[in-house]
Tab-separated table of C-alpha atoms and ligand atoms in Angstrom:
chain	number	residue	atom	x	y	z
S	25	MET	CA	67.334	-59.085	-59.099
S	26	GLN	CA	67.393	-62.882	-58.599
S	27	THR	CA	66.200	-64.706	-61.698
S	28	LEU	CA	65.393	-68.288	-62.620
S	29	VAL	CA	66.115	-69.159	-66.266
S	30	THR	CA	64.751	-72.524	-67.434
S	31	GLY	CA	66.407	-74.036	-70.503
S	32	CYS	CA	69.466	-71.992	-69.525
S	33	ALA	CA	71.881	-74.057	-71.644
S	34	GLY	CA	69.871	-73.820	-74.846
S	35	PHE	CA	70.313	-71.493	-77.793
S	36	VAL	CA	68.139	-68.589	-76.617
S	37	GLY	CA	68.263	-69.385	-72.875
S	38	SER	CA	72.063	-69.211	-72.684
S	39	HIS	CA	72.071	-65.772	-74.293
S	40	VAL	CA	69.408	-64.595	-71.833
S	41	VAL	CA	71.651	-65.839	-69.007
S	42	ASP	CA	74.725	-64.022	-70.362
S	43	GLN	CA	72.822	-60.759	-70.743
S	44	LEU	CA	71.220	-60.947	-67.282
S	45	LEU	CA	74.675	-61.499	-65.764
S	46	ALA	CA	76.122	-58.628	-67.811
S	47	ASP	CA	73.298	-56.426	-66.457
S	48	GLY	CA	74.327	-57.282	-62.889
S	49	HIS	CA	71.541	-59.747	-62.015
S	50	ALA	CA	71.866	-63.119	-60.293
S	51	VAL	CA	70.839	-66.178	-62.312
S	52	ARG	CA	69.789	-69.634	-61.190
S	53	GLY	CA	69.782	-71.633	-64.424
S	54	VAL	CA	68.068	-74.987	-64.764
S	55	ASP	CA	68.550	-77.424	-67.630
S	56	CYS	CA	68.539	-81.210	-67.994
S	57	PHE	CA	70.591	-81.220	-71.204
S	58	THR	CA	68.088	-83.181	-73.317
S	59	GLN	CA	69.422	-85.310	-76.181
S	60	TYR	CA	67.548	-83.361	-78.900
S	61	TYR	CA	70.979	-82.156	-80.009
S	62	ASP	CA	74.493	-82.671	-78.668
S	63	PRO	CA	74.464	-81.834	-74.922
S	64	ALA	CA	78.188	-80.922	-75.198
S	65	ARG	CA	77.086	-77.967	-77.310
S	66	LYS	CA	74.759	-76.862	-74.538
S	67	HIS	CA	77.506	-77.155	-71.916
S	68	ARG	CA	79.710	-74.969	-74.141
S	69	ASN	CA	76.927	-72.373	-74.323
S	70	LEU	CA	77.415	-71.875	-70.571
S	71	ASP	CA	81.201	-71.375	-70.669
S	72	ASP	CA	80.983	-67.614	-70.086
S	73	ALA	CA	78.222	-67.844	-67.482
S	74	SER	CA	80.036	-70.509	-65.488
S	75	ARG	CA	82.809	-68.036	-64.743
S	76	SER	CA	80.412	-65.714	-62.905
S	77	HIS	CA	79.879	-66.063	-59.153
S	78	ARG	CA	76.324	-64.786	-59.731
S	79	PHE	CA	75.476	-67.871	-61.842
S	80	GLU	CA	74.246	-71.114	-60.312
S	81	LEU	CA	73.561	-74.139	-62.549
S	82	VAL	CA	70.963	-76.686	-61.497
S	83	ASP	CA	71.099	-79.830	-63.643
S	84	ALA	CA	67.527	-81.040	-63.183
S	85	ASP	CA	64.505	-82.142	-65.181
S	86	LEU	CA	61.526	-79.824	-64.749
S	87	ARG	CA	59.160	-82.753	-65.259
S	88	THR	CA	60.135	-84.167	-61.891
S	89	THR	CA	62.248	-81.727	-59.885
S	90	ASP	CA	60.879	-79.677	-56.969
S	91	VAL	CA	60.103	-76.394	-58.745
S	92	VAL	CA	59.055	-74.599	-55.550
S	93	ALA	CA	62.572	-75.133	-54.194
S	94	LEU	CA	64.003	-73.628	-57.388
S	95	LEU	CA	61.931	-70.497	-56.760
S	96	ASP	CA	63.618	-69.737	-53.457
S	97	ASP	CA	64.399	-65.956	-53.407
S	98	VAL	CA	63.489	-65.640	-57.103
S	99	ASP	CA	61.951	-62.384	-58.365
S	100	VAL	CA	61.507	-63.219	-62.051
S	101	VAL	CA	61.172	-66.511	-63.946
S	102	TYR	CA	62.276	-66.709	-67.579
S	103	HIS	CA	60.766	-69.985	-68.823
S	104	LEU	CA	62.571	-71.073	-71.984
S	105	ALA	CA	62.908	-74.811	-71.384
S	106	GLY	CA	61.027	-76.847	-73.925
S	107	GLN	CA	61.093	-79.246	-76.823
S	108	PRO	CA	61.512	-77.162	-80.003
S	109	GLY	CA	61.374	-78.238	-83.650
S	110	VAL	CA	58.328	-77.916	-85.872
S	111	ARG	CA	58.940	-80.599	-88.489
S	112	VAL	CA	59.764	-83.528	-86.200
S	113	SER	CA	56.868	-83.129	-83.787
S	114	TRP	CA	54.781	-85.877	-85.437
S	115	ALA	CA	54.188	-89.505	-84.466
S	116	ASP	CA	55.620	-91.011	-81.266
S	117	GLY	CA	57.732	-87.938	-80.507
S	118	PHE	CA	54.573	-85.974	-79.677
S	119	GLY	CA	54.516	-87.306	-76.119
S	120	GLU	CA	57.785	-85.506	-75.428
S	121	TYR	CA	56.351	-82.275	-76.833
S	122	VAL	CA	53.333	-82.557	-74.566
S	123	SER	CA	55.339	-83.285	-71.435
S	124	LEU	CA	58.261	-80.885	-72.037
S	125	ASN	CA	56.147	-78.004	-73.320
S	126	VAL	CA	52.721	-78.327	-71.679
S	127	LEU	CA	53.139	-80.306	-68.448
S	128	VAL	CA	56.370	-78.557	-67.474
S	129	THR	CA	54.770	-75.138	-67.968
S	130	GLN	CA	51.836	-76.195	-65.793
S	131	ARG	CA	54.251	-77.381	-63.069
S	132	ILE	CA	55.994	-74.018	-63.103
S	133	LEU	CA	52.716	-72.092	-62.881
S	134	GLU	CA	51.517	-74.278	-59.996
S	135	ALA	CA	54.813	-73.722	-58.183
S	136	VAL	CA	54.432	-69.959	-58.636
S	137	ARG	CA	50.992	-70.166	-56.998
S	138	THR	CA	52.723	-71.548	-53.918
S	139	ARG	CA	55.743	-69.292	-54.078
S	140	PRO	CA	54.766	-66.017	-55.875
S	141	VAL	CA	57.189	-64.092	-58.080
S	142	GLU	CA	56.999	-60.697	-59.775
S	143	ARG	CA	56.859	-62.073	-63.332
S	144	VAL	CA	56.841	-65.292	-65.343
S	145	VAL	CA	58.044	-64.781	-68.914
S	146	TYR	CA	57.146	-67.681	-71.211
S	147	ALA	CA	58.888	-68.346	-74.546
S	148	SER	CA	55.940	-68.905	-76.886
S	149	SER	CA	56.190	-69.164	-80.649
S	150	SER	CA	55.019	-67.772	-83.972
S	151	SER	CA	54.011	-71.361	-84.710
S	152	VAL	CA	50.795	-70.782	-82.720
S	153	TYR	CA	49.441	-68.832	-85.724
S	154	GLY	CA	49.734	-71.580	-88.363
S	155	ASN	CA	48.844	-70.430	-91.871
S	156	ALA	CA	47.103	-67.157	-91.070
S	157	GLN	CA	44.383	-65.507	-93.142
S	158	SER	CA	46.403	-62.317	-93.628
S	159	TYR	CA	49.879	-60.986	-92.825
S	160	PRO	CA	51.505	-59.585	-90.798
S	161	VAL	CA	49.713	-61.238	-87.875
S	162	ARG	CA	48.576	-59.498	-84.707
S	163	GLU	CA	48.202	-61.004	-81.242
S	164	THR	CA	44.416	-60.614	-81.566
S	165	ASP	CA	44.282	-62.899	-84.628
S	166	VAL	CA	42.809	-66.329	-83.953
S	167	PRO	CA	45.688	-68.813	-83.508
S	168	ARG	CA	45.411	-71.993	-85.572
S	169	PRO	CA	48.603	-74.051	-85.237
S	170	TYR	CA	49.676	-76.149	-88.228
S	171	SER	CA	52.083	-78.507	-86.428
S	172	PRO	CA	51.847	-80.671	-83.295
S	173	TYR	CA	54.670	-78.554	-81.854
S	174	GLY	CA	52.574	-75.407	-82.398
S	175	VAL	CA	49.637	-77.022	-80.582
S	176	THR	CA	51.801	-77.621	-77.501
S	177	LYS	CA	53.241	-74.088	-77.555
S	178	LEU	CA	49.712	-72.666	-77.771
S	179	ALA	CA	48.418	-74.956	-75.017
S	180	ALA	CA	51.198	-73.758	-72.695
S	181	GLU	CA	50.484	-70.159	-73.659
S	182	HIS	CA	46.797	-70.669	-72.822
S	183	LEU	CA	47.894	-72.004	-69.425
S	184	CYS	CA	49.891	-68.809	-68.849
S	185	VAL	CA	46.830	-66.708	-69.706
S	186	LEU	CA	44.345	-68.690	-67.601
S	187	TYR	CA	46.653	-68.818	-64.555
S	188	ALA	CA	46.870	-65.031	-64.896
S	189	GLU	CA	43.070	-64.716	-65.056
S	190	ASN	CA	42.270	-67.180	-62.270
S	191	TRP	CA	45.197	-66.711	-59.926
S	192	ARG	CA	46.662	-63.318	-60.907
S	193	ILE	CA	49.962	-64.970	-61.779
S	194	PRO	CA	51.851	-62.180	-63.609
S	195	THR	CA	52.645	-64.010	-66.847
S	196	VAL	CA	53.873	-62.634	-70.167
S	197	SER	CA	54.020	-64.840	-73.269
S	198	LEU	CA	56.395	-63.830	-76.036
S	199	ARG	CA	55.736	-65.250	-79.483
S	200	TYR	CA	59.256	-65.518	-80.886
S	201	PHE	CA	59.530	-65.589	-84.685
S	202	THR	CA	62.283	-67.922	-86.043
S	203	VAL	CA	65.333	-66.899	-84.036
S	204	TYR	CA	68.856	-67.028	-85.511
S	205	GLY	CA	72.398	-65.985	-84.601
S	206	PRO	CA	75.358	-67.445	-82.672
S	207	ARG	CA	74.567	-70.752	-80.873
S	208	GLN	CA	71.549	-71.432	-83.099
S	209	ARG	CA	70.305	-75.015	-82.775
S	210	PRO	CA	71.862	-77.337	-85.379
S	211	ASP	CA	68.456	-78.478	-86.678
S	212	MET	CA	67.404	-74.951	-87.673
S	213	GLY	CA	67.541	-73.518	-91.186
S	214	PHE	CA	70.516	-71.108	-90.997
S	215	SER	CA	72.670	-73.651	-89.136
S	216	ARG	CA	71.968	-76.301	-91.737
S	217	PHE	CA	72.529	-73.859	-94.598
S	218	PHE	CA	75.904	-72.658	-93.260
S	219	ASP	CA	76.995	-76.211	-92.423
S	220	ALA	CA	76.229	-77.332	-95.969
S	221	ALA	CA	77.747	-74.330	-97.748
S	222	LEU	CA	80.936	-74.308	-95.659
S	223	GLY	CA	81.305	-78.067	-96.048
S	224	GLY	CA	81.044	-77.803	-99.841
S	225	GLU	CA	77.624	-79.469	-99.894
S	226	PRO	CA	74.456	-78.176	-101.593
S	227	ILE	CA	72.034	-76.264	-99.335
S	228	PRO	CA	68.980	-78.388	-98.430
S	229	VAL	CA	65.833	-76.437	-99.310
S	230	TYR	CA	62.404	-77.813	-98.426
S	231	GLY	CA	59.695	-77.521	-101.086
S	232	THR	CA	59.800	-74.599	-103.489
S	233	GLY	CA	61.839	-72.417	-101.138
S	234	GLU	CA	59.161	-69.758	-101.592
S	235	GLN	CA	58.097	-70.071	-97.930
S	236	VAL	CA	58.561	-66.751	-96.108
S	237	ARG	CA	59.982	-66.226	-92.617
S	238	ASP	CA	60.215	-63.163	-90.381
S	239	PHE	CA	63.641	-64.027	-88.937
S	240	THR	CA	64.625	-62.459	-85.597
S	241	PHE	CA	68.200	-61.965	-84.408
S	242	VAL	CA	68.855	-63.530	-81.027
S	243	ALA	CA	70.127	-60.325	-79.351
S	244	ASP	CA	66.809	-58.641	-80.168
S	245	VAL	CA	64.895	-61.600	-78.728
S	246	VAL	CA	67.011	-61.468	-75.573
S	247	ASP	CA	66.362	-57.753	-75.210
S	248	ALA	CA	62.571	-58.208	-75.458
S	249	THR	CA	62.704	-61.163	-73.070
S	250	ILE	CA	64.640	-59.381	-70.349
S	251	ARG	CA	62.499	-56.251	-70.641
S	252	SER	CA	59.371	-58.389	-70.215
S	253	GLY	CA	60.641	-59.535	-66.849
S	254	ILE	CA	61.157	-55.988	-65.620
S	255	LEU	CA	58.670	-53.599	-67.243
S	256	PRO	CA	55.004	-53.606	-66.164
S	257	THR	CA	52.509	-55.522	-68.308
S	258	PRO	CA	48.989	-56.687	-67.463
S	259	PRO	CA	48.991	-60.330	-66.265
S	260	GLY	CA	48.428	-62.697	-69.191
S	261	THR	CA	49.843	-60.378	-71.854
S	262	VAL	CA	50.835	-62.006	-75.165
S	263	MET	CA	53.298	-60.276	-77.496
S	264	ASN	CA	54.883	-60.877	-80.904
S	265	VAL	CA	58.674	-60.674	-80.987
S	266	ALA	CA	59.507	-60.546	-84.703
S	267	GLY	CA	62.495	-59.319	-86.684
S	268	GLY	CA	60.486	-57.199	-89.118
S	269	GLU	CA	62.174	-58.392	-92.332
S	270	SER	CA	60.323	-61.091	-94.238
S	271	VAL	CA	62.350	-63.123	-96.696
S	272	THR	CA	61.843	-66.314	-98.693
S	273	VAL	CA	64.170	-69.259	-98.162
S	274	ASN	CA	65.334	-68.791	-101.777
S	275	GLY	CA	66.108	-65.133	-100.999
S	276	LEU	CA	68.043	-66.282	-98.009
S	277	VAL	CA	70.162	-68.631	-100.107
S	278	ASP	CA	71.087	-65.679	-102.364
S	279	LEU	CA	71.988	-63.609	-99.283
S	280	LEU	CA	74.187	-66.418	-98.028
S	281	GLY	CA	75.986	-66.584	-101.372
S	282	GLU	CA	76.656	-62.828	-101.211
S	283	LEU	CA	77.987	-63.176	-97.685
S	284	LEU	CA	80.281	-66.069	-98.636
S	285	GLY	CA	81.356	-64.322	-101.865
S	286	ARG	CA	80.457	-67.237	-104.122
S	287	SER	CA	77.469	-68.950	-105.632
S	288	VAL	CA	75.990	-71.784	-103.581
S	289	GLU	CA	74.378	-74.961	-104.838
S	290	VAL	CA	70.897	-75.987	-103.702
S	291	THR	CA	69.309	-79.416	-103.346
S	292	ARG	CA	65.508	-79.505	-103.373
S	293	LEU	CA	63.874	-81.701	-100.744
S	294	PRO	CA	60.167	-82.523	-100.326
S	295	PRO	CA	57.997	-79.949	-98.525
S	296	GLN	CA	57.766	-80.739	-94.813
S	297	PRO	CA	54.453	-81.386	-93.060
S	298	GLY	CA	53.904	-78.776	-90.380
S	299	ASP	CA	55.970	-76.090	-92.152
S	300	VAL	CA	53.828	-72.987	-92.607
S	301	GLN	CA	53.974	-71.067	-95.870
S	302	ARG	CA	54.637	-67.753	-94.183
S	303	THR	CA	55.353	-65.986	-90.884
S	304	GLY	CA	55.352	-62.251	-90.225
S	305	GLY	CA	54.288	-60.358	-87.143
S	306	VAL	CA	53.235	-56.844	-86.117
S	307	THR	CA	55.322	-55.722	-83.132
S	308	ASP	CA	53.354	-52.634	-82.064
S	309	ARG	CA	52.409	-54.243	-78.758
S	310	ALA	CA	56.028	-54.940	-77.798
S	311	ARG	CA	56.876	-51.372	-78.759
S	312	ALA	CA	54.060	-50.041	-76.544
S	313	PHE	CA	54.741	-52.195	-73.465
S	314	LEU	CA	58.495	-52.704	-73.698
S	315	ASP	CA	59.671	-49.769	-75.836
S	316	TRP	CA	61.159	-52.544	-77.962
S	317	ALA	CA	61.790	-52.820	-81.666
S	318	PRO	CA	64.113	-55.163	-83.560
S	319	GLN	CA	67.489	-53.541	-84.194
S	320	THR	CA	69.448	-56.050	-86.259
S	321	PRO	CA	69.099	-56.181	-90.052
S	322	LEU	CA	69.112	-59.717	-91.486
S	323	ALA	CA	72.381	-59.265	-93.418
S	324	GLU	CA	74.158	-58.092	-90.263
S	325	GLY	CA	72.723	-60.885	-88.118
S	326	LEU	CA	73.722	-63.500	-90.675
S	327	ARG	CA	77.248	-62.070	-90.769
S	328	ARG	CA	77.449	-62.427	-86.973
S	329	GLN	CA	76.241	-66.023	-87.093
S	330	LEU	CA	78.889	-66.793	-89.746
S	331	LEU	CA	81.622	-65.145	-87.636
S	332	TRP	CA	80.631	-67.334	-84.700
S	333	ILE	CA	80.685	-70.516	-86.787
S	334	GLN	CA	84.110	-69.620	-88.182
S	335	ALA	CA	85.512	-68.782	-84.759
S	336	LEU	CA	84.164	-72.045	-83.361
S	337	SER	CA	85.681	-74.194	-86.097
S	338	SER	CA	89.037	-72.374	-86.132
S	339	GLU	CA	89.608	-72.547	-82.402
S	340	HIS	CA	88.551	-76.167	-81.722
S	341	LEU	CA	88.449	-74.980	-78.146
S	342	ALA	CA	85.713	-73.887	-75.846
S	343	ASN	CA	83.007	-71.581	-77.087
S	344	PRO	CA	84.783	-68.528	-78.480
S	345	VAL	CA	83.669	-65.194	-77.139
S	346	VAL	CA	81.703	-63.610	-79.974
S	347	ARG	CA	79.405	-60.971	-78.607
S	348	ILE	CA	75.844	-60.918	-79.945
F	17	NAD	P1	66.948	-75.229	-77.184
F	17	NAD	O1	66.572	-76.655	-77.418
F	17	NAD	O2	68.288	-74.798	-77.650
F	17	NAD	O3	66.773	-74.868	-75.640
F	17	NAD	C1	65.827	-75.494	-74.804
F	17	NAD	C2	66.562	-76.009	-73.554
F	17	NAD	O4	65.609	-76.522	-72.629
F	17	NAD	C3	67.542	-77.141	-73.869
F	17	NAD	O5	68.838	-76.815	-73.393
F	17	NAD	C4	66.964	-78.353	-73.126
F	17	NAD	O6	67.964	-79.215	-72.633
F	17	NAD	C5	66.168	-77.669	-72.019
F	17	NAD	N1	65.056	-78.482	-71.505
F	17	NAD	C6	64.047	-79.028	-72.235
F	17	NAD	N2	63.207	-79.693	-71.431
F	17	NAD	C7	63.669	-79.549	-70.155
F	17	NAD	C8	63.223	-80.021	-68.884
F	17	NAD	N3	62.138	-80.804	-68.753
F	17	NAD	N4	63.936	-79.686	-67.798
F	17	NAD	C9	65.052	-78.929	-67.902
F	17	NAD	N5	65.523	-78.464	-69.086
F	17	NAD	C10	64.838	-78.770	-70.203
F	17	NAD	O7	65.801	-74.349	-77.899
F	17	NAD	P2	65.743	-72.795	-78.242
F	17	NAD	O8	65.737	-72.645	-79.703
F	17	NAD	O9	66.727	-72.036	-77.409
F	17	NAD	O10	64.268	-72.457	-77.732
F	17	NAD	C11	64.021	-71.993	-76.401
F	17	NAD	C12	62.518	-71.783	-76.217
F	17	NAD	O11	62.040	-70.819	-77.152
F	17	NAD	C13	61.697	-73.062	-76.456
F	17	NAD	O12	60.646	-73.095	-75.526
F	17	NAD	C14	61.149	-72.866	-77.870
F	17	NAD	O13	59.919	-73.549	-78.058
F	17	NAD	C15	60.963	-71.359	-77.906
F	17	NAD	N6	61.037	-70.800	-79.265
F	17	NAD	C16	62.209	-70.873	-79.977
F	17	NAD	C17	62.259	-70.313	-81.259
F	17	NAD	C18	63.500	-70.370	-82.099
F	17	NAD	O14	63.447	-69.921	-83.253
F	17	NAD	N7	64.641	-70.864	-81.570
F	17	NAD	C19	61.134	-69.676	-81.788
F	17	NAD	C20	59.956	-69.669	-81.039
F	17	NAD	C21	59.932	-70.191	-79.757
F	18	UGA	C1	61.645	-72.080	-85.816
F	18	UGA	C2	62.029	-72.907	-84.566
F	18	UGA	O1	62.694	-74.092	-84.944
F	18	UGA	C3	60.831	-73.261	-83.734
F	18	UGA	O2	61.261	-73.820	-82.499
F	18	UGA	C4	60.042	-72.027	-83.487
F	18	UGA	O3	58.994	-72.191	-82.646
F	18	UGA	C5	59.631	-71.426	-84.806
F	18	UGA	O4	60.836	-71.033	-85.483
F	18	UGA	C6	58.769	-70.216	-84.632
F	18	UGA	O5	59.097	-69.147	-85.139
F	18	UGA	O6	57.744	-70.353	-84.012
F	18	UGA	P1	61.202	-72.628	-88.341
F	18	UGA	O7	60.530	-71.376	-88.796
F	18	UGA	O8	60.818	-73.878	-89.017
F	18	UGA	O9	60.985	-72.897	-86.797
F	18	UGA	O10	62.764	-72.327	-88.411
F	18	UGA	P2	63.937	-72.973	-89.235
F	18	UGA	O11	64.182	-74.396	-88.901
F	18	UGA	O12	65.095	-72.056	-89.121
F	18	UGA	O13	63.389	-72.954	-90.743
F	18	UGA	C7	63.249	-71.732	-91.433
F	18	UGA	C8	62.823	-72.022	-92.874
F	18	UGA	O14	63.873	-72.718	-93.538
F	18	UGA	C9	61.575	-72.887	-92.990
F	18	UGA	O15	60.758	-72.333	-93.971
F	18	UGA	C10	62.087	-74.249	-93.457
F	18	UGA	O16	61.197	-74.864	-94.366
F	18	UGA	C11	63.366	-73.869	-94.179
F	18	UGA	N1	64.385	-74.932	-94.081
F	18	UGA	C12	64.878	-75.307	-92.875
F	18	UGA	C13	64.836	-75.527	-95.252
F	18	UGA	O17	64.396	-75.202	-96.369
F	18	UGA	N2	65.806	-76.481	-95.154
F	18	UGA	C14	66.319	-76.884	-93.949
F	18	UGA	O18	67.202	-77.773	-93.945
F	18	UGA	C15	65.852	-76.279	-92.774
């Protein structure tokens, strides 16, 4: 199968690329290496993929590039490009969120109208739910985002649904719940916690630390994503992709201490606007459509993220090969 992976150099996108190549597929990856975090990190994420003759990298910005041309021969689109980050989506930065998350998704859907494909898989987010009335959340619950970022992820998801309804574009939106593991973005919780603890600094915890997250290991997210491009689903389907283990940030700090074999210091920072108190999702729909369920316990996933960080810092070379 010929695939197009947008955001191919990012945390989740690069793992999707590696797995598609390992499964024998051809990948055209597009990324413009935004400055949200060090682009050198993103280039390193593609070290393995770049060695494959079935991988083609297109360095282009989806806001302006000819998307129809990118779709040449493509069977399935995995759309992971976007501007992530819940807590920094306020103020002037919002324009970037709107253009990278909403306008780019609309450009892709319009291009698919011109040049049809078998499936468009969109990386949506648990942030569409906001602070829900009860947990765990189901896809049928009314979404009420709590951050500007969440608004843009929901707007793009609505576009995927309405292009399916009006134009029969075969879209699937996956609501990823806080993804972690090797290559995690440096602004995300686990990355910041490991960086602090390994550097002898106190772990920065926002608010009380009693906020709960349903963390999802990246290999499980990749598995659900690739299956969504292949297995049949009604156009416009929306699915939760959640790890199934809810834990507080304070609980996570304890887990980290156990993993590192020593107690870790914490520094308390103000609560962050846009941060929801809790996430947690029912994954029955993904089980029904994709025969998917999360496989990686949190302690094991954390251990694998730590191994990757250690390998990276000990080698000082290119991205070490640590399988997810
Ligand atoms: P990431 O920032 O590591 O990856 C996104 C990639 O998209 C980056 O490499 C960036 O350079 C690229 N990109 C952005 N705008 C582009 C454009 N206009 N043209 C070309 N490339 C562009 O982020 P990630 O954590 O891997 O997230 C991937 C997707 O999954 C995002 O859409 C995000 O909203 C969604 N998501 C992530 C999580 C998570 O926990 N990581 C959870 C829910 C949803
Ligand atoms: C993550 C991603 O960053 C979003 O792109 C994604 O859409 C979202 O998951 C989602 O699931 O929809 P978030 O849950 O905020 O957002 O993930 P982290 O940055 O890993 O934060 C996890 C928890 O750790 C949050 O409760 C946050 O308050 C806490 N945290 C994070 C801290 O206490 N200190 C930090 O330095 C960083």
